[in-house]
PDB file of C-alpha atoms in Angstrom:
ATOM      1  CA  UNK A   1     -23.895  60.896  86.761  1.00  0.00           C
ATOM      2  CA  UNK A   2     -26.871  62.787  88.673  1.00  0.00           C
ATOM      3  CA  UNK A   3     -26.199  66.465  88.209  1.00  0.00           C
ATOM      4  CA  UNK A   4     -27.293  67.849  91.607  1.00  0.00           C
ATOM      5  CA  UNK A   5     -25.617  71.582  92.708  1.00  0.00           C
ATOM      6  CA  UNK A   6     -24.128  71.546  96.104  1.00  0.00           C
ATOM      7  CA  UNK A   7     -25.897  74.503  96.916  1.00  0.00           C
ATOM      8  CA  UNK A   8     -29.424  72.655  96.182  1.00  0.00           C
ATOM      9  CA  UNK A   9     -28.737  69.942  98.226  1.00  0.00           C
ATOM     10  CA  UNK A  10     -27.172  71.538 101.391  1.00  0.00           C
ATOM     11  CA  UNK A  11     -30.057  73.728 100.756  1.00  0.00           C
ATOM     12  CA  UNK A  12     -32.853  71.639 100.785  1.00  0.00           C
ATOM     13  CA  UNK A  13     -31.443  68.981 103.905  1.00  0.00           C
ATOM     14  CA  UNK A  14     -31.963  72.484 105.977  1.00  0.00           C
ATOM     15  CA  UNK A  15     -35.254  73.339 104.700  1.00  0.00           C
ATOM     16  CA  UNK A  16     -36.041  69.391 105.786  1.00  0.00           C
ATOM     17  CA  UNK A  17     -34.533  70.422 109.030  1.00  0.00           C
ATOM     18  CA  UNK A  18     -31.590  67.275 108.959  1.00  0.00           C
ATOM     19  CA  UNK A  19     -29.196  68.602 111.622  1.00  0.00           C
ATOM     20  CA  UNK A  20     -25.995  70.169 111.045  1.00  0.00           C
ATOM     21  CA  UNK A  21     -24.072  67.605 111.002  1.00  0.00           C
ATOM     22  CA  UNK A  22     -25.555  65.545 108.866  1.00  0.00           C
ATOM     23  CA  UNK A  23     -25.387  67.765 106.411  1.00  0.00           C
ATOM     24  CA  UNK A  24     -21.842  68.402 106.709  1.00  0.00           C
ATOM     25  CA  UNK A  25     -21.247  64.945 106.331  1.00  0.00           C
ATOM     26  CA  UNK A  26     -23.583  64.620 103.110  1.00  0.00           C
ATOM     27  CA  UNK A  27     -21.952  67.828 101.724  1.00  0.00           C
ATOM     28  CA  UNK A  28     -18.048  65.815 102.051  1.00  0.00           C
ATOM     29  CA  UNK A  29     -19.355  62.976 100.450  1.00  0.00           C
ATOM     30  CA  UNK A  30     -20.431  64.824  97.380  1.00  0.00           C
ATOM     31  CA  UNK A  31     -17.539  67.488  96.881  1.00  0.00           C
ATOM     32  CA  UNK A  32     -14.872  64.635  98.128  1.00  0.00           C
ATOM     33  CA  UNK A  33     -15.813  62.244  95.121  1.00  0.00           C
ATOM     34  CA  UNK A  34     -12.294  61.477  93.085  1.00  0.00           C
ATOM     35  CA  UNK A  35     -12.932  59.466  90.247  1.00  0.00           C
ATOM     36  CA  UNK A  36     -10.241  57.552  88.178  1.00  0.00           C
ATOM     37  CA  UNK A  37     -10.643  55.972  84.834  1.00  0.00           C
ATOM     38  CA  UNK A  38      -8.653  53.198  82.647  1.00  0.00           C
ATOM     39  CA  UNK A  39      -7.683  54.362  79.018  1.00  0.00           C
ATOM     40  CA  UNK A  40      -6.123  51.856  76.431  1.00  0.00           C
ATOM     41  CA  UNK A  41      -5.501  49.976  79.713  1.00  0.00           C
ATOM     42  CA  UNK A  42      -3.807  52.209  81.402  1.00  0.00           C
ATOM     43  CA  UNK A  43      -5.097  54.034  84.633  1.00  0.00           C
ATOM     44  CA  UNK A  44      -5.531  57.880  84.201  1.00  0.00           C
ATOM     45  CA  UNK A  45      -4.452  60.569  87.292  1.00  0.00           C
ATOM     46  CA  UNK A  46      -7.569  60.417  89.590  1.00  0.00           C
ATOM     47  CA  UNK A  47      -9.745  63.783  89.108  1.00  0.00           C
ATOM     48  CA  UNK A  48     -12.592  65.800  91.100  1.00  0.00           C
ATOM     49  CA  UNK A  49     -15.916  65.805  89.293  1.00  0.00           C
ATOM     50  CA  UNK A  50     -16.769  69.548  89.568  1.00  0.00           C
ATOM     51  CA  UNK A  51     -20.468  68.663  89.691  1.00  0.00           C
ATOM     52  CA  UNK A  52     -22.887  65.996  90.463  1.00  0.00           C
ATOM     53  CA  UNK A  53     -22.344  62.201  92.361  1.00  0.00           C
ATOM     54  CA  UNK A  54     -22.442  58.950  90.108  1.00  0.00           C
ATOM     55  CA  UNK A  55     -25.684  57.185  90.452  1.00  0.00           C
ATOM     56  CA  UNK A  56     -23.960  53.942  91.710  1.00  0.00           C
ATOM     57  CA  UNK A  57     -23.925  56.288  94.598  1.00  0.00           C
ATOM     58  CA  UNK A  58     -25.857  55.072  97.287  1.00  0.00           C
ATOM     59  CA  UNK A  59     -26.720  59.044  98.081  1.00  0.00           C
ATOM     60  CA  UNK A  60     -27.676  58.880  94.556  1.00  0.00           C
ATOM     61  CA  UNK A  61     -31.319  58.217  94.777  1.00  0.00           C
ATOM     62  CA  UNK A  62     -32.115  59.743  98.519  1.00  0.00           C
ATOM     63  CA  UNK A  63     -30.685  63.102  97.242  1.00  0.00           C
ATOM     64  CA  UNK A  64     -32.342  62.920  93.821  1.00  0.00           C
ATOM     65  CA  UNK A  65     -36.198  62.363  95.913  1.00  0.00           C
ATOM     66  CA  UNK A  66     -35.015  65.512  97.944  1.00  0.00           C
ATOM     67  CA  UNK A  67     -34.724  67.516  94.523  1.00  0.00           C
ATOM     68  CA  UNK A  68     -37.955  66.394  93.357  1.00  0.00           C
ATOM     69  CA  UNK A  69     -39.566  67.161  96.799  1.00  0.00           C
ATOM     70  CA  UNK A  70     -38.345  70.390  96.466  1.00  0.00           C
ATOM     71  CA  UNK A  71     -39.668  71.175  93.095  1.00  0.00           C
ATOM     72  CA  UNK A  72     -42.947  69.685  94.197  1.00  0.00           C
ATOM     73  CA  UNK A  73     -42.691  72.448  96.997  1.00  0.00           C
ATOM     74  CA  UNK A  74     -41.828  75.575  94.084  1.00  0.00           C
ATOM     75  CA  UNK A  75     -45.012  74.263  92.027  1.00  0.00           C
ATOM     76  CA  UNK A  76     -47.175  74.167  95.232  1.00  0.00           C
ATOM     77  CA  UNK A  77     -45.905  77.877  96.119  1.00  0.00           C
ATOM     78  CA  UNK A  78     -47.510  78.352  92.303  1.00  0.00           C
ATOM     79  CA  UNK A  79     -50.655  76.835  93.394  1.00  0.00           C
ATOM     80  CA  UNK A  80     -50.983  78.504  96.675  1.00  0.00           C
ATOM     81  CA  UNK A  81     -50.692  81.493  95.170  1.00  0.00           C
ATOM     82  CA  UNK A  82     -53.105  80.887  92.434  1.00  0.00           C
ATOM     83  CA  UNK A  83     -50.833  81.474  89.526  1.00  0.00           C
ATOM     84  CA  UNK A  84     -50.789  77.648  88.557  1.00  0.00           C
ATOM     85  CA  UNK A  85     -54.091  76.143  88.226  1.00  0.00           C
ATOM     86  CA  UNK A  86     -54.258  72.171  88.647  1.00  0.00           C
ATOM     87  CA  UNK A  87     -56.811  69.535  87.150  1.00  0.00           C
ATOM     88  CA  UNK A  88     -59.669  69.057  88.914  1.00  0.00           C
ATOM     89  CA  UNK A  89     -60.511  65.133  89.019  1.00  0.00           C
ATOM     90  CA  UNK A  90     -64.667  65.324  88.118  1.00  0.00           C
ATOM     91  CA  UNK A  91     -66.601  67.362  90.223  1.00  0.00           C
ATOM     92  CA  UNK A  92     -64.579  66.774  93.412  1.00  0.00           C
ATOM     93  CA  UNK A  93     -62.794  69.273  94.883  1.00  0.00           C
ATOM     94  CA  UNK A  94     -59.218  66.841  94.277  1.00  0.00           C
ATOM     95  CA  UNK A  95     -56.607  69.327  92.427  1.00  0.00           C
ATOM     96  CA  UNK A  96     -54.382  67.533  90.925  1.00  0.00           C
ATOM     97  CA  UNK A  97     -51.303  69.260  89.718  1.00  0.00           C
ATOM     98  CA  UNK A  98     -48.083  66.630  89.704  1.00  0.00           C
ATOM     99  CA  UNK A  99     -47.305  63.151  90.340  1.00  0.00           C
ATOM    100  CA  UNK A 100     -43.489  61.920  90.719  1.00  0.00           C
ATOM    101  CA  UNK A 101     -42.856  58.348  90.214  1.00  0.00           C
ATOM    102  CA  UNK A 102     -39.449  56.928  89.976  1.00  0.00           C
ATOM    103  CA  UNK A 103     -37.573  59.392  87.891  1.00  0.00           C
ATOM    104  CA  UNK A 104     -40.730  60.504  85.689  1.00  0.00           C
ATOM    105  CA  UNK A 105     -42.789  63.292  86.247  1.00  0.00           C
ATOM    106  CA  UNK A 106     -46.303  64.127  85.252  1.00  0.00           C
ATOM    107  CA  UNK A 107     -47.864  67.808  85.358  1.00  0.00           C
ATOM    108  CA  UNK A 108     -51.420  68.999  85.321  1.00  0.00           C
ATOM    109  CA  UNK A 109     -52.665  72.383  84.421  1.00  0.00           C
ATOM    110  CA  UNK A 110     -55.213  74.166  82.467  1.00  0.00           C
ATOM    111  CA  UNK A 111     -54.524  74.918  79.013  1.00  0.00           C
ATOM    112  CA  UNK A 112     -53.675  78.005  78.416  1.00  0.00           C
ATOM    113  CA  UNK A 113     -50.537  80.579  77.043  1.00  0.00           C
ATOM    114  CA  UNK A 114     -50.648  82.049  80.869  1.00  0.00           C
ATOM    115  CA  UNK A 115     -50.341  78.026  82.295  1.00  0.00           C
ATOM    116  CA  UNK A 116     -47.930  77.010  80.199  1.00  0.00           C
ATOM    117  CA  UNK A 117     -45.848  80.303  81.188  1.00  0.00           C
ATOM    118  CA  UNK A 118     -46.097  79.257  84.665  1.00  0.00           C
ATOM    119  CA  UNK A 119     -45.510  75.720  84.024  1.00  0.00           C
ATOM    120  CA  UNK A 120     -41.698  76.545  82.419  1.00  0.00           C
ATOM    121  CA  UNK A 121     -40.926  79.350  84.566  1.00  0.00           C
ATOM    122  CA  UNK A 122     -41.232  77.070  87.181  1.00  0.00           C
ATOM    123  CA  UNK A 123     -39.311  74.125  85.869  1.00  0.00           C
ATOM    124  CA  UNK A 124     -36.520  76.937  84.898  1.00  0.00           C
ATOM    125  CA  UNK A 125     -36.351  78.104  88.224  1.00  0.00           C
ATOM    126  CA  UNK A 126     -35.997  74.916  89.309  1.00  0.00           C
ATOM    127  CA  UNK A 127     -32.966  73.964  86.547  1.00  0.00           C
ATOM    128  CA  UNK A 128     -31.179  77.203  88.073  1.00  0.00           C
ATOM    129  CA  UNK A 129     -31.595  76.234  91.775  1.00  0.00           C
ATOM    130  CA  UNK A 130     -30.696  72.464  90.973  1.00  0.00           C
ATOM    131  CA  UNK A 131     -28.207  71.926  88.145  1.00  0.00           C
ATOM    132  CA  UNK A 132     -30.944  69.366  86.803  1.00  0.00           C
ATOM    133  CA  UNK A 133     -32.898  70.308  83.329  1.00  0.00           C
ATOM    134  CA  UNK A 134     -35.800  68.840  81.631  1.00  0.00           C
ATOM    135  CA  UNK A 135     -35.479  66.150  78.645  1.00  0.00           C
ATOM    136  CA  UNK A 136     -37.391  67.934  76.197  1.00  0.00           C
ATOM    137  CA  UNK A 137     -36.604  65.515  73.894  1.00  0.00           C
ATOM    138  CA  UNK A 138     -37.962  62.940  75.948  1.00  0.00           C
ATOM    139  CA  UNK A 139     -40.677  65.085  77.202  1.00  0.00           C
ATOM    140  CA  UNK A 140     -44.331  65.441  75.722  1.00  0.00           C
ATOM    141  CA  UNK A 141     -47.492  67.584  76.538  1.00  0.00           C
ATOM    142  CA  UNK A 142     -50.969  65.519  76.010  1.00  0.00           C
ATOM    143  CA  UNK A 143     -53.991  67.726  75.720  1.00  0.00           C
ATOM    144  CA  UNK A 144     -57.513  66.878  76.389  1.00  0.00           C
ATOM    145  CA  UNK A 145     -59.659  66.349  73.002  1.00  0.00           C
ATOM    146  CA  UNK A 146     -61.473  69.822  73.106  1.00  0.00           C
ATOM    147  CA  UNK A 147     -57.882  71.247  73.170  1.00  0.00           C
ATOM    148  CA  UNK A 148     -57.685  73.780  69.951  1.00  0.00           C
ATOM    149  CA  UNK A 149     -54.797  72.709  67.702  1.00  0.00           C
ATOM    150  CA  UNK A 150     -54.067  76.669  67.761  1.00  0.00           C
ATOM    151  CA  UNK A 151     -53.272  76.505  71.359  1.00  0.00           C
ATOM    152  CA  UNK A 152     -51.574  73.251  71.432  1.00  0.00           C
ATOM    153  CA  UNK A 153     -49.251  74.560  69.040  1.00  0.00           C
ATOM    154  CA  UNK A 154     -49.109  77.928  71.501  1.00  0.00           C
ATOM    155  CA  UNK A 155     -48.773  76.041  74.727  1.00  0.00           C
ATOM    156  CA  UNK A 156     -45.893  73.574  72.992  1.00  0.00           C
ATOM    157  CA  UNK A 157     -43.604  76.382  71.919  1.00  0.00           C
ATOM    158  CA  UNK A 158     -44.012  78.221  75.214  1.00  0.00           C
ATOM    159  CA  UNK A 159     -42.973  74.906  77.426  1.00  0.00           C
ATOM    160  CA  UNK A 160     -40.580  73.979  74.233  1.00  0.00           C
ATOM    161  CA  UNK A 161     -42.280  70.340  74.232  1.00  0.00           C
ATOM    162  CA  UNK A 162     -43.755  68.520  71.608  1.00  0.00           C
ATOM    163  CA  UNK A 163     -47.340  67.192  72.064  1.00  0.00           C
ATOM    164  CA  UNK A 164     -48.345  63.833  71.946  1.00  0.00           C
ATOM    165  CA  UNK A 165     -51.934  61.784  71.605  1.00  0.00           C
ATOM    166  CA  UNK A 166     -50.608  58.539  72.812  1.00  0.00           C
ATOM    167  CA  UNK A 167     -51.135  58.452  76.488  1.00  0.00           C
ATOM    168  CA  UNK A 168     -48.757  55.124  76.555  1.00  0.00           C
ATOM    169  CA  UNK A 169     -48.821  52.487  79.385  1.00  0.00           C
ATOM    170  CA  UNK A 170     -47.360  52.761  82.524  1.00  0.00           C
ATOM    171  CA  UNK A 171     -46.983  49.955  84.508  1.00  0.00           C
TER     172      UNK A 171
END
């Protein structure tokens, strides 16, 4: 089941400016859901999921890229406002602060107690707005090599992430 608040996604198809109706309609799909189960072979009284739409729903994926677009849009507020500061790629002027691809996410910052402040306030923010939280369990920080092990241990217990060396493969 995607955990998505009601409030979130009514929310954010405004900001996108879908019209009124459409958003009403969206809005019944997702607080209409009744969901019935079989136990020991028996069917069960249908009940109402009081959060969230099952990811078979075809909503499922349009409303979870709507979420992620607007925490892009809370980390960018962070940027604008200079309190977040991104990766620069070489000497260009590129800042590089997040990529979202499929359901992972990737963050860039400067290392530093402040960043890493910034970094989880922002995802916490988000988890209020949204209903949706962060794996940590599933979620690592990788430092550059001149990274002090003193501040990787800092910046890991502010973001409540474990670091990680192995930058893996993806795709």
């Amino acid at each position: 089941m995607i955990r998505s608040d009601i409030g979130l996604s009514a929310g954010t198809l405004n900001l996108f400016g879908f019209p009124e109706k459409w958003v009403n309609l969206v809005m019944t799909c997702m607080s209409s859901v009744c969901t019935s189960i079989l136990w020991n072979g028996e069917k069960i009284e249908c009940f109402h999921p009081k959060q969230g739409i099952r990811q078979g729903n075809p909503l499922s994926p349009y409303l979870f890229v709507l979420s992620m677009e607007r925490l892009g849009q809370f980390m960018n507020d962070e940027v604008q406002n200079e309190r977040w500061k991104p990766f620069r790629v070489g000497q260009s002027s590129i800042r590089l602060f997040h990529l979202f691809f499929a359901d992972d996410i990737f963050l860039f910052c400067e290392a530093s107690g402040d960043q890493a402040k910034h970094v989880r306030r922002c995802l916490d923010r988000f988890s209020m707005v949204s209903g949706l939280n962060v794996n940590l369990t599933k979620s690592k920080v990788f430092f550059s090599s001149n990274t002090r092990r003193g501040r990787r241990r800092e910046i890991g217990d502010i973001i409540r992430m474990g670091s990680t060396n192995d930058r893996g493969k993806y795709l």
